[in-house]
């Protein structure tokens, strides 16, 4: 259960956080809504995926304790700058962290083709991936990842075993970048599902 129902409520009570925004006028937006000490290393992974080309939004929790107080669930996450970057993007990927012990990446959201492509790229690099997990489905239409131009996106839930290892974090970044390149190439060729959900 979240302590705050939206960002305005959080902002009125909390100050130990930092917002990172990079608007690169890209058709791709990568976000980490629970970065910093909330879900450790998710912001670093989001930055790896964004590289030097994609839009980036990260919310960094900076509290010494009780950082989960800063957690706003994905379908209620409404920071204005995050929404600004998301709503103008065709592709949106939200990076999260889960408490599962074994190394695994759960892929959810409404962009089924991008989900499958990311899953394939992760598996190729030796990162265990599970697509369309019921536990981390990310299919709520108000989920921040599904609020882009096409009303579909990807929710990437990473276990601590993946997030804690720098080499694996880099693999995740490489895999997602490769998947995005593949999907964008397909769209240019007319084979991507460009209709709105």
CSV table of C-alpha atoms in Angstrom, one decimal:
chain,number,residue,atom,x,y,z
A,1,UNK,CA,0.0,0.0,0.0
A,2,UNK,CA,1.5,3.3,-1.1
A,3,UNK,CA,1.8,6.1,1.5
A,4,UNK,CA,0.9,8.8,-1.2
A,5,UNK,CA,-1.7,8.5,-3.9
A,6,UNK,CA,0.0,10.9,-6.3
A,7,UNK,CA,3.1,13.1,-6.8
A,8,UNK,CA,1.4,16.3,-5.6
A,9,UNK,CA,0.7,14.6,-2.3
A,10,UNK,CA,4.2,13.2,-2.0
A,11,UNK,CA,5.8,16.5,-2.8
A,12,UNK,CA,3.9,18.3,-0.1
A,13,UNK,CA,5.4,16.0,2.6
A,14,UNK,CA,8.7,14.8,1.2
A,15,UNK,CA,11.9,16.5,0.0
A,16,UNK,CA,14.6,13.8,0.0
A,17,UNK,CA,14.4,12.9,-3.6
A,18,UNK,CA,15.9,14.0,-6.9
A,19,UNK,CA,14.4,14.2,-10.4
A,20,UNK,CA,16.5,13.5,-13.4
A,21,UNK,CA,15.1,14.6,-16.8
A,22,UNK,CA,16.8,14.4,-20.2
A,23,UNK,CA,14.6,15.4,-23.1
A,24,UNK,CA,16.4,14.5,-26.3
A,25,UNK,CA,13.4,15.0,-28.6
A,26,UNK,CA,13.4,11.2,-29.1
A,27,UNK,CA,10.5,8.9,-30.0
A,28,UNK,CA,11.7,6.7,-27.2
A,29,UNK,CA,11.3,7.4,-23.5
A,30,UNK,CA,12.9,5.4,-20.7
A,31,UNK,CA,11.8,5.9,-17.2
A,32,UNK,CA,12.7,4.7,-13.7
A,33,UNK,CA,9.9,5.9,-11.5
A,34,UNK,CA,11.3,4.2,-8.4
A,35,UNK,CA,15.0,4.8,-8.7
A,36,UNK,CA,17.6,5.7,-6.1
A,37,UNK,CA,17.1,3.8,-2.8
A,38,UNK,CA,13.5,2.8,-3.6
A,39,UNK,CA,14.4,0.1,-6.1
A,40,UNK,CA,18.2,0.2,-6.3
A,41,UNK,CA,20.0,0.3,-9.6
A,42,UNK,CA,16.8,0.8,-11.7
A,43,UNK,CA,17.9,4.4,-12.5
A,44,UNK,CA,21.4,3.2,-13.6
A,45,UNK,CA,19.8,0.6,-15.9
A,46,UNK,CA,17.4,3.1,-17.3
A,47,UNK,CA,20.3,5.4,-18.1
A,48,UNK,CA,22.2,2.6,-19.8
A,49,UNK,CA,19.2,1.9,-22.0
A,50,UNK,CA,18.7,5.6,-22.8
A,51,UNK,CA,22.4,6.0,-23.7
A,52,UNK,CA,23.0,9.3,-25.5
A,53,UNK,CA,19.9,9.2,-27.7
A,54,UNK,CA,16.7,8.4,-25.8
A,55,UNK,CA,14.6,10.5,-23.4
A,56,UNK,CA,15.2,9.7,-19.8
A,57,UNK,CA,13.2,10.3,-16.6
A,58,UNK,CA,14.4,9.0,-13.2
A,59,UNK,CA,12.9,9.6,-9.8
A,60,UNK,CA,15.7,9.0,-7.2
A,61,UNK,CA,14.7,8.3,-3.6
A,62,UNK,CA,17.4,9.7,-1.3
A,63,UNK,CA,16.0,9.0,2.2
A,64,UNK,CA,18.3,7.3,4.7
A,65,UNK,CA,15.4,5.0,5.7
A,66,UNK,CA,11.9,4.2,4.6
A,67,UNK,CA,12.5,5.0,0.9
A,68,UNK,CA,9.4,2.9,0.0
A,69,UNK,CA,7.4,5.8,1.4
A,70,UNK,CA,8.4,7.5,-1.9
A,71,UNK,CA,6.9,4.7,-4.0
A,72,UNK,CA,3.9,5.6,-6.1
A,73,UNK,CA,2.4,2.7,-8.0
A,74,UNK,CA,2.8,2.7,-11.8
A,75,UNK,CA,-0.8,3.4,-12.7
A,76,UNK,CA,-0.8,6.4,-10.4
A,77,UNK,CA,2.6,7.8,-11.1
A,78,UNK,CA,1.9,11.3,-12.4
A,79,UNK,CA,5.0,13.5,-12.1
A,80,UNK,CA,4.5,16.2,-14.8
A,81,UNK,CA,7.9,15.8,-16.4
A,82,UNK,CA,7.5,12.1,-16.6
A,83,UNK,CA,4.1,12.4,-18.3
A,84,UNK,CA,5.5,15.0,-20.7
A,85,UNK,CA,8.2,12.7,-21.9
A,86,UNK,CA,6.0,9.6,-22.0
A,87,UNK,CA,3.0,11.2,-23.8
A,88,UNK,CA,5.1,12.4,-26.8
A,89,UNK,CA,7.0,9.1,-27.2
A,90,UNK,CA,6.0,6.1,-29.5
A,91,UNK,CA,8.0,3.7,-27.4
A,92,UNK,CA,8.0,3.7,-23.6
A,93,UNK,CA,10.0,1.4,-21.3
A,94,UNK,CA,9.7,1.6,-17.5
A,95,UNK,CA,12.4,0.0,-15.4
A,96,UNK,CA,11.4,-1.5,-12.1
A,97,UNK,CA,12.9,-3.7,-9.4
A,98,UNK,CA,11.3,-6.7,-7.8
A,99,UNK,CA,12.2,-8.8,-4.7
A,100,UNK,CA,12.4,-12.1,-6.5
A,101,UNK,CA,15.6,-13.9,-5.4
A,102,UNK,CA,16.6,-15.7,-8.5
A,103,UNK,CA,18.0,-13.8,-11.5
A,104,UNK,CA,15.1,-13.0,-13.8
A,105,UNK,CA,13.6,-10.2,-15.9
A,106,UNK,CA,9.9,-10.1,-16.0
A,107,UNK,CA,8.4,-8.3,-19.0
A,108,UNK,CA,4.9,-6.9,-19.0
A,109,UNK,CA,2.9,-4.0,-20.6
A,110,UNK,CA,0.8,-3.7,-23.6
A,111,UNK,CA,3.4,-3.6,-26.4
A,112,UNK,CA,3.5,-7.3,-27.0
A,113,UNK,CA,5.9,-7.1,-30.0
A,114,UNK,CA,8.5,-5.1,-28.1
A,115,UNK,CA,8.1,-7.3,-25.1
A,116,UNK,CA,8.9,-10.4,-27.1
A,117,UNK,CA,11.8,-8.8,-28.8
A,118,UNK,CA,13.4,-7.6,-25.5
A,119,UNK,CA,12.8,-11.1,-24.1
A,120,UNK,CA,14.7,-12.7,-27.1
A,121,UNK,CA,17.6,-10.2,-26.8
A,122,UNK,CA,17.9,-10.8,-23.0
A,123,UNK,CA,17.9,-14.6,-23.5
A,124,UNK,CA,20.5,-14.3,-26.2
A,125,UNK,CA,22.8,-12.5,-23.8
A,126,UNK,CA,22.2,-15.1,-21.0
A,127,UNK,CA,19.7,-13.0,-18.9
A,128,UNK,CA,16.7,-15.2,-17.9
A,129,UNK,CA,13.5,-13.5,-19.1
A,130,UNK,CA,9.8,-14.2,-18.6
A,131,UNK,CA,7.3,-12.5,-20.9
A,132,UNK,CA,3.8,-11.5,-19.9
A,133,UNK,CA,4.1,-12.7,-16.3
A,134,UNK,CA,0.8,-12.6,-14.4
A,135,UNK,CA,2.5,-11.3,-11.3
A,136,UNK,CA,4.1,-8.3,-13.1
A,137,UNK,CA,1.6,-7.9,-16.0
A,138,UNK,CA,1.8,-4.1,-16.4
A,139,UNK,CA,-1.3,-4.0,-18.4
A,140,UNK,CA,-3.3,-1.3,-16.6
A,141,UNK,CA,-4.1,1.3,-19.3
A,142,UNK,CA,-3.0,4.1,-16.8
A,143,UNK,CA,0.3,2.4,-16.1
A,144,UNK,CA,3.0,5.0,-16.9
A,145,UNK,CA,4.5,2.7,-19.5
A,146,UNK,CA,1.2,2.5,-21.5
A,147,UNK,CA,0.6,6.3,-21.7
A,148,UNK,CA,2.7,7.0,-24.8
A,149,UNK,CA,1.4,7.9,-28.2
A,150,UNK,CA,0.5,4.4,-29.1
A,151,UNK,CA,-1.0,3.6,-25.6
A,152,UNK,CA,1.2,0.7,-25.1
A,153,UNK,CA,4.6,0.1,-23.6
A,154,UNK,CA,6.9,-2.2,-21.7
A,155,UNK,CA,7.3,-2.7,-18.0
A,156,UNK,CA,10.6,-4.3,-17.2
A,157,UNK,CA,10.8,-5.8,-13.7
A,158,UNK,CA,14.3,-6.9,-12.7
A,159,UNK,CA,15.2,-9.1,-9.7
A,160,UNK,CA,17.9,-7.9,-7.2
A,161,UNK,CA,20.3,-10.6,-8.5
A,162,UNK,CA,20.2,-8.9,-11.9
A,163,UNK,CA,20.3,-5.3,-10.6
A,164,UNK,CA,23.2,-5.9,-8.2
A,165,UNK,CA,25.7,-7.1,-10.8
A,166,UNK,CA,27.2,-4.4,-13.0
A,167,UNK,CA,28.0,-6.9,-15.9
A,168,UNK,CA,24.4,-8.0,-16.0
A,169,UNK,CA,23.1,-4.4,-15.8
A,170,UNK,CA,25.1,-3.7,-18.9
A,171,UNK,CA,23.7,-6.7,-20.6
A,172,UNK,CA,20.2,-5.5,-19.9
A,173,UNK,CA,21.0,-2.1,-21.4
A,174,UNK,CA,22.5,-3.7,-24.5
A,175,UNK,CA,19.6,-6.1,-25.0
A,176,UNK,CA,16.9,-3.4,-24.7
A,177,UNK,CA,18.8,-1.1,-27.0
A,178,UNK,CA,19.1,-3.9,-29.6
A,179,UNK,CA,15.4,-4.7,-29.3
A,180,UNK,CA,14.4,-1.1,-29.8
A,181,UNK,CA,16.6,-0.9,-32.9
A,182,UNK,CA,15.0,-4.0,-34.3
A,183,UNK,CA,11.4,-2.8,-33.6
A,184,UNK,CA,12.1,0.7,-35.1
A,185,UNK,CA,13.6,-0.9,-38.2
A,186,UNK,CA,10.5,-3.1,-38.6
A,187,UNK,CA,8.2,-0.1,-38.2
A,188,UNK,CA,10.1,1.7,-41.0
A,189,UNK,CA,9.6,-1.3,-43.1
A,190,UNK,CA,5.9,-1.3,-42.3
A,191,UNK,CA,5.7,-4.6,-40.3
A,192,UNK,CA,5.3,-3.2,-36.8
A,193,UNK,CA,1.8,-3.0,-35.3
A,194,UNK,CA,1.5,0.8,-35.6
A,195,UNK,CA,-2.3,0.9,-34.8
A,196,UNK,CA,-3.3,2.2,-31.4
A,197,UNK,CA,-4.7,-0.2,-28.8
